[in-house]
PDB file of C-alpha atoms and ligand atoms in Angstrom:
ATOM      1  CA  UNK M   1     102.614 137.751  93.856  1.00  0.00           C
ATOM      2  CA  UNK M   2      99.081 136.784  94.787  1.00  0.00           C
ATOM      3  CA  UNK M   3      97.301 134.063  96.204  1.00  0.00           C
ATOM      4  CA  UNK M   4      94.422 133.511  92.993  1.00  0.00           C
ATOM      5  CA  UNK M   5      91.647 131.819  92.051  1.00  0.00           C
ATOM      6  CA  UNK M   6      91.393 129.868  88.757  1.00  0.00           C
ATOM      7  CA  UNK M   7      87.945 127.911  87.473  1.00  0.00           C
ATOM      8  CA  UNK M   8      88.740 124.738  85.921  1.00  0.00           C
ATOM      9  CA  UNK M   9      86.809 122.267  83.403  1.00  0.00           C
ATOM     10  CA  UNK M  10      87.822 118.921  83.104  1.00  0.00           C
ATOM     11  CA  UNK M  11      85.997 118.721  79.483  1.00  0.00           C
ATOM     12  CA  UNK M  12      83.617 115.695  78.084  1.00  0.00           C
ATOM     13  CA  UNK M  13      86.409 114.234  76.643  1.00  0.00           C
ATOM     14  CA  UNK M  14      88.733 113.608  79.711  1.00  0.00           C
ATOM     15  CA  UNK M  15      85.975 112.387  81.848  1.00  0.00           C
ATOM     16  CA  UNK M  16      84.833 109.753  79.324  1.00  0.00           C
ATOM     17  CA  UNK M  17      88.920 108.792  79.147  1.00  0.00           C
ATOM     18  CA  UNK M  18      88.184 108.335  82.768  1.00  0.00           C
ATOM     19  CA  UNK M  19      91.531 111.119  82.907  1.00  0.00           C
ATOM     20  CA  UNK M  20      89.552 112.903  85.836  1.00  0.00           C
ATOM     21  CA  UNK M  21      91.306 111.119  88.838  1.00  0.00           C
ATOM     22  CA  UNK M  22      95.012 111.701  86.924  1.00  0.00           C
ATOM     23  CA  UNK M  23      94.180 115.405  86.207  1.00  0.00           C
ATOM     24  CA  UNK M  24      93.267 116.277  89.810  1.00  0.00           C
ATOM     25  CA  UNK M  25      96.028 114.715  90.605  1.00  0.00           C
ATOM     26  CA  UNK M  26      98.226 116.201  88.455  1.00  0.00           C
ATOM     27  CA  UNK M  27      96.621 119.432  89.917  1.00  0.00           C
ATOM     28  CA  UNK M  28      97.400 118.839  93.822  1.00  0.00           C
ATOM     29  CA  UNK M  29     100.500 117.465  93.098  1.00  0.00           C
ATOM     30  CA  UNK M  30     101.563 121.330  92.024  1.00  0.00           C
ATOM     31  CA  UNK M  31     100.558 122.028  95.229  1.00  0.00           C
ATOM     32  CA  UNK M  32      97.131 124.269  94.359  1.00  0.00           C
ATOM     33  CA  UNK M  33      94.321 123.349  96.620  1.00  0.00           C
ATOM     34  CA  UNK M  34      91.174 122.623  95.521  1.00  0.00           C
ATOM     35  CA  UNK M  35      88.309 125.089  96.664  1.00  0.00           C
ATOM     36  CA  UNK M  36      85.148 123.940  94.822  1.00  0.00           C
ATOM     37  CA  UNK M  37      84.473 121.230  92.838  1.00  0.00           C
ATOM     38  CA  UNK M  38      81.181 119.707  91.307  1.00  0.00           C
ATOM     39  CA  UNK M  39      79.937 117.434  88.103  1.00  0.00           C
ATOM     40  CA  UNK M  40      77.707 118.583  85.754  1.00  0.00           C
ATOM     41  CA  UNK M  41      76.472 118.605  82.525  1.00  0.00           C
ATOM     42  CA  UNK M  42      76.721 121.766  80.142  1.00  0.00           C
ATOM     43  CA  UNK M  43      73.469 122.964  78.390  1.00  0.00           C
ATOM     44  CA  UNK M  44      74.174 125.213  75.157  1.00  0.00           C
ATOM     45  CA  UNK M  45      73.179 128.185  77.140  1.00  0.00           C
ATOM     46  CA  UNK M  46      75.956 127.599  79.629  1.00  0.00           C
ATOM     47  CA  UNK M  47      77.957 127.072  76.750  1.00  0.00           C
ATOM     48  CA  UNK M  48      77.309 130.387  75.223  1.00  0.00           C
ATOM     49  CA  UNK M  49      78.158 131.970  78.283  1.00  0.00           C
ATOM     50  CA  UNK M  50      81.374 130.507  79.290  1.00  0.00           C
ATOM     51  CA  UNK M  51      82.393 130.486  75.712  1.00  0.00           C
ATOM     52  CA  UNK M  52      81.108 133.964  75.245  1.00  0.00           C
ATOM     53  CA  UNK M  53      84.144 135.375  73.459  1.00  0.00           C
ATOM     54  CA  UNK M  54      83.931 132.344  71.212  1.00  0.00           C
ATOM     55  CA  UNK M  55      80.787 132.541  70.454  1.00  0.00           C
ATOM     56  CA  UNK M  56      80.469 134.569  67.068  1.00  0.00           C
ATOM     57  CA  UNK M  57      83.384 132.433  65.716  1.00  0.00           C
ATOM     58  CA  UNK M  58      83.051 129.662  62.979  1.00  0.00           C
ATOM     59  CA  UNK M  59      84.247 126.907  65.045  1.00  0.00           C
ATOM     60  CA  UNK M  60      82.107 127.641  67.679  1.00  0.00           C
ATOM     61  CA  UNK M  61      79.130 125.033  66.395  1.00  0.00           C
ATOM     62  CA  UNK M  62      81.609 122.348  67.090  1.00  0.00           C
ATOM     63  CA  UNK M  63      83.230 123.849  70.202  1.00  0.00           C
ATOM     64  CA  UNK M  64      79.139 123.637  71.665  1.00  0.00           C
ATOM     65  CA  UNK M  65      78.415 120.514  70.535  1.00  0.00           C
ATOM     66  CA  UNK M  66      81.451 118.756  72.294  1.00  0.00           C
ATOM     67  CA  UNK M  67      81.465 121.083  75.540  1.00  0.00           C
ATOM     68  CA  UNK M  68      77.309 119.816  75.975  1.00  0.00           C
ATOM     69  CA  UNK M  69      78.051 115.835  74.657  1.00  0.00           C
ATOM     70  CA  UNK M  70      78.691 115.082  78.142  1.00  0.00           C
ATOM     71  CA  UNK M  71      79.431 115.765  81.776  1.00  0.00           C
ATOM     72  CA  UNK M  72      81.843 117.970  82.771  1.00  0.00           C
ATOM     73  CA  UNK M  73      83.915 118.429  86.521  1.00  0.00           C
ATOM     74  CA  UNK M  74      84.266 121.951  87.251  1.00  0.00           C
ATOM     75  CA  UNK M  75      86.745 122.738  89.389  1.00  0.00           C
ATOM     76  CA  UNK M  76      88.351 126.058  91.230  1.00  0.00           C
ATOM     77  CA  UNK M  77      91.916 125.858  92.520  1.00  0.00           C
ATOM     78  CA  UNK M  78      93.901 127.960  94.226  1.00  0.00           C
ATOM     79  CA  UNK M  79      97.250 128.846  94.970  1.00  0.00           C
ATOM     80  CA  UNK M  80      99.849 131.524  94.312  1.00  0.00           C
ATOM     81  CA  UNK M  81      99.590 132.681  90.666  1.00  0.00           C
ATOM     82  CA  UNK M  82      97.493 130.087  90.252  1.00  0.00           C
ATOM     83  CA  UNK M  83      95.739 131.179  86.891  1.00  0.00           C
ATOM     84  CA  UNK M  84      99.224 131.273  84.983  1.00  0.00           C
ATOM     85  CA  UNK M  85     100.349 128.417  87.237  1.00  0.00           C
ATOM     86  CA  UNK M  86      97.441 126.085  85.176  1.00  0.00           C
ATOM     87  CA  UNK M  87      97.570 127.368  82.356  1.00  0.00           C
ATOM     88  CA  UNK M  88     100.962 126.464  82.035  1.00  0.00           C
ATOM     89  CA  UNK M  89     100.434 123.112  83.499  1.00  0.00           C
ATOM     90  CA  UNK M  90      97.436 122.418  80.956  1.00  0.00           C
ATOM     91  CA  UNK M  91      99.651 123.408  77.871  1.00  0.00           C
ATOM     92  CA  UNK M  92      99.315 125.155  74.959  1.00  0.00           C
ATOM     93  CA  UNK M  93      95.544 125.226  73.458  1.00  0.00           C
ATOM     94  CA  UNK M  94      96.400 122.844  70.369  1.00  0.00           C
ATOM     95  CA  UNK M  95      97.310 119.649  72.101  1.00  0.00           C
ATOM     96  CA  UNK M  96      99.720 118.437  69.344  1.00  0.00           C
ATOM     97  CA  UNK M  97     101.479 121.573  69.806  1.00  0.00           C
ATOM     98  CA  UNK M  98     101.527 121.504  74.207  1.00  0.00           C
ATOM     99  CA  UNK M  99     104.611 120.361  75.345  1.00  0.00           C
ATOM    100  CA  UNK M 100     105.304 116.786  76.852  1.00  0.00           C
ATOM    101  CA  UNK M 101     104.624 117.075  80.515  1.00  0.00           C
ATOM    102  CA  UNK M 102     101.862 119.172  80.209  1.00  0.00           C
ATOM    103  CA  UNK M 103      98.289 117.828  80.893  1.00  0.00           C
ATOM    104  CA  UNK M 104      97.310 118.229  77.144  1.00  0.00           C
ATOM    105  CA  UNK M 105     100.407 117.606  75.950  1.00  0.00           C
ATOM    106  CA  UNK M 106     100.830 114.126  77.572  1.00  0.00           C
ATOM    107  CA  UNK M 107      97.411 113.388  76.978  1.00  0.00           C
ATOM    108  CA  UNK M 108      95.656 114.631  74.198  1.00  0.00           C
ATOM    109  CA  UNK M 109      96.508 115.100  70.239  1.00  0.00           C
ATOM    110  CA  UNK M 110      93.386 117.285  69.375  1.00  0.00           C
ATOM    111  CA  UNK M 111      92.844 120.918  68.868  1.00  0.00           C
ATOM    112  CA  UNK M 112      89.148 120.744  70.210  1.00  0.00           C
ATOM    113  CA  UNK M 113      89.171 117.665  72.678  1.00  0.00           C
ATOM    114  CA  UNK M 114      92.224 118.962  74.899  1.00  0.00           C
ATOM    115  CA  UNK M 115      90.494 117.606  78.253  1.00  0.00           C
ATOM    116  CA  UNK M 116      91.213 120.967  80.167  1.00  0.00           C
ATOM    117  CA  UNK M 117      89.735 124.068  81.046  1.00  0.00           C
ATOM    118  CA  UNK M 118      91.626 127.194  82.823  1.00  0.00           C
ATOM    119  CA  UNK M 119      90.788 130.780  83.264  1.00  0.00           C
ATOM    120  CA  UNK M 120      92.825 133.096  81.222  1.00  0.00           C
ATOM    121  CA  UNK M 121      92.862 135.816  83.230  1.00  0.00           C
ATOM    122  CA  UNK M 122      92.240 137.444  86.460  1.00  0.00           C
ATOM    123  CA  UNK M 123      88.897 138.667  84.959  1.00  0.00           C
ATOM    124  CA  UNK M 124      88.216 135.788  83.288  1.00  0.00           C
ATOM    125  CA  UNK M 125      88.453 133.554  87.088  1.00  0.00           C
ATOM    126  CA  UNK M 126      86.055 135.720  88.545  1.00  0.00           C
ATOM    127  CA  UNK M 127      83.584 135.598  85.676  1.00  0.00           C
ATOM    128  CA  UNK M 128      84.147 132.479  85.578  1.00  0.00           C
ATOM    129  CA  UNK M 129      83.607 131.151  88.975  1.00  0.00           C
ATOM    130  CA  UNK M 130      80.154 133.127  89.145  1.00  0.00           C
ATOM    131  CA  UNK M 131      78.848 130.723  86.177  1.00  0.00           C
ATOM    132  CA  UNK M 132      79.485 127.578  87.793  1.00  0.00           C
ATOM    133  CA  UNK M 133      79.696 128.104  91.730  1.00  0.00           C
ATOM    134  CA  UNK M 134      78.132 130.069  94.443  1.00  0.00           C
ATOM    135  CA  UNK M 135      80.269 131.674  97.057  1.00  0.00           C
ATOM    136  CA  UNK M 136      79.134 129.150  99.380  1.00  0.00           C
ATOM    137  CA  UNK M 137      79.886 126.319  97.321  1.00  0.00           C
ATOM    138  CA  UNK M 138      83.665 127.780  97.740  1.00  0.00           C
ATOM    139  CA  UNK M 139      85.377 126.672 100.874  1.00  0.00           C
ATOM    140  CA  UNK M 140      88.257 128.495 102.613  1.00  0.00           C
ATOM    141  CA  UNK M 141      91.532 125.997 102.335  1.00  0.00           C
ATOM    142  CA  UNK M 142      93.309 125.203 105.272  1.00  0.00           C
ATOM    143  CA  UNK M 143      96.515 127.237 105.127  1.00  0.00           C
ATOM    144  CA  UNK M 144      98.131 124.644 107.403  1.00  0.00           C
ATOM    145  CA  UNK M 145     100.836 123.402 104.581  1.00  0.00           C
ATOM    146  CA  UNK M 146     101.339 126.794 103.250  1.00  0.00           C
ATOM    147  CA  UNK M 147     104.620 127.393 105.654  1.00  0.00           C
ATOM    148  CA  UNK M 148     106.303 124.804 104.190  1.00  0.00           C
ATOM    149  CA  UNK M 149     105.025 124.931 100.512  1.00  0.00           C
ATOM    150  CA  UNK M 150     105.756 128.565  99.348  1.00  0.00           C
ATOM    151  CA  UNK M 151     107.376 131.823 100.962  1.00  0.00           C
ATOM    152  CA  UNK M 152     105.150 134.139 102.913  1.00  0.00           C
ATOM    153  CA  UNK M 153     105.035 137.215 100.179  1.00  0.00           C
ATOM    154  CA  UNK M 154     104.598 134.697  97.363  1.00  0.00           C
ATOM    155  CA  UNK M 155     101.045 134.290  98.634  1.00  0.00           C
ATOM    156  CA  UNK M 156      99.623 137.781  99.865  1.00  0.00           C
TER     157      UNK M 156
HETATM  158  P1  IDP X 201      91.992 127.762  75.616  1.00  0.00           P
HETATM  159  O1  IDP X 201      91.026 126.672  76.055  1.00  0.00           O
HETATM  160  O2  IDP X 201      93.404 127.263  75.578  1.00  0.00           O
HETATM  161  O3  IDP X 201      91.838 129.030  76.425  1.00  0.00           O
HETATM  162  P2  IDP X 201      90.609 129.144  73.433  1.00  0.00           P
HETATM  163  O4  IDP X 201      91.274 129.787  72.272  1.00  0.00           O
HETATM  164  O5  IDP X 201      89.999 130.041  74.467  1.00  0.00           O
HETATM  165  O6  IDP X 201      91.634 128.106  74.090  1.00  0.00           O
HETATM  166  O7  IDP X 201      89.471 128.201  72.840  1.00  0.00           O
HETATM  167  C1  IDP X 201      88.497 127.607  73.669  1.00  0.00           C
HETATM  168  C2  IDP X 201      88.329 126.164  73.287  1.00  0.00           C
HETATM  169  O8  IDP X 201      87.748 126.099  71.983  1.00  0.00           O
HETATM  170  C3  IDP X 201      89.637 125.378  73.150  1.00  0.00           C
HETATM  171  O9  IDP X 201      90.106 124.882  74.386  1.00  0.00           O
HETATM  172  C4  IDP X 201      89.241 124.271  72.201  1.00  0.00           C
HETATM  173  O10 IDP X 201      88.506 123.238  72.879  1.00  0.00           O
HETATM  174  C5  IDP X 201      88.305 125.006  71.252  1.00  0.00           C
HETATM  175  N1  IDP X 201      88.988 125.563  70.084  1.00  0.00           N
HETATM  176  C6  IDP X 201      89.851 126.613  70.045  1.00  0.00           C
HETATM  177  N2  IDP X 201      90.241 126.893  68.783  1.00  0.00           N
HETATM  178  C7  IDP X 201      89.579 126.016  68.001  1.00  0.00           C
HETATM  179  C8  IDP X 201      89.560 125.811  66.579  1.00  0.00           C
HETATM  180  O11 IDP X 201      90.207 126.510  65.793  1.00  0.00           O
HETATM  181  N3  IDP X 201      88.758 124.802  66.147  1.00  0.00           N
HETATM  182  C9  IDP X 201      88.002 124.018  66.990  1.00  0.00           C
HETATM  183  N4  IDP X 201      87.997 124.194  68.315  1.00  0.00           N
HETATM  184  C10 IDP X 201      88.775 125.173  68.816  1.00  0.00           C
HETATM  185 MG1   MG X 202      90.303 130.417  76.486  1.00  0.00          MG
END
């Protein structure tokens, strides 16, 4: 098991449902640790590159035009596992389909607008996390808790 990096949107859509305080949350209460975190607003360029294996398909018009209608908080997190970790604490992609107690799934009811964000895969953080934050922007988390959150080889 590894201690990983994951690069996190909290889309237009949650930040004008003013979710961005109860999806942080929701994040530190799992007990990742945020690393880097900034507002900003998405241009179409930015949107073809995060969305770059999107890009040739047909509901990628739409997927652009909501991604750019407004600001964004981009996040990275970190903990063990912590790609899978959010993805499975985001829920499924289709937020009528995400299970209850998942951050879509308790919040959203749209296939498009589902508020979240989260790297897919290990190549996918690191791409990722280049797009939207230098390495100084990225701050090395205290590992003070660590002892008492998670077992020594769960985070190597
Ligand atoms: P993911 O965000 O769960 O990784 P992806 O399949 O990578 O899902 O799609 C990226 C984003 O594009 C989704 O989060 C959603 O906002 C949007 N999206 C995905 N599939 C569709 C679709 O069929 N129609 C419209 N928007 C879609
Ligand atoms: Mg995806």
């Amino acid at each position: 098991m590894a201690l990983e990096r994951s690069l996190i949107l909290v889309k237009p859509d949650g930040v004008e449902r003013r979710l961005v305080g109860t999806i942080i949350g929701r994040i530190e209460a799992k007990g990742l640790s945020l690393v880097g975190l900034k507002m900003l607003q998405i241009t179409a360029e930015l949107s073809r590159q995060h969305y770059a294996e999107h890009v040739e398909k047909p509901f990628y018009p739409e997927l652009e035009a909501f991604i750019t209608s407004g600001p964004v908080v981009a996040m990275v997190v970190e903990g063990p596992e912590a790609i899978s970790v959010m993805r499975t604490l985001m829920g499924k992609t289709n937020a009528r389909e995400s299970a209850p107690g998942t951050i879509r799934g308790d919040f959203g009811a749209s296939r498009q607008m589902n508020l979240i964000h989260g790297s897919d895969s290990p190549e996918s953080a690191a791409r990722e996390q280049q797009i939207y934050f230098t390495e100084s922007e990225l701050v090395s988390a205290p590992a003070l808790l660590s002892p008492v959150m998670w077992a020594a080889d769960e985070a190597n």
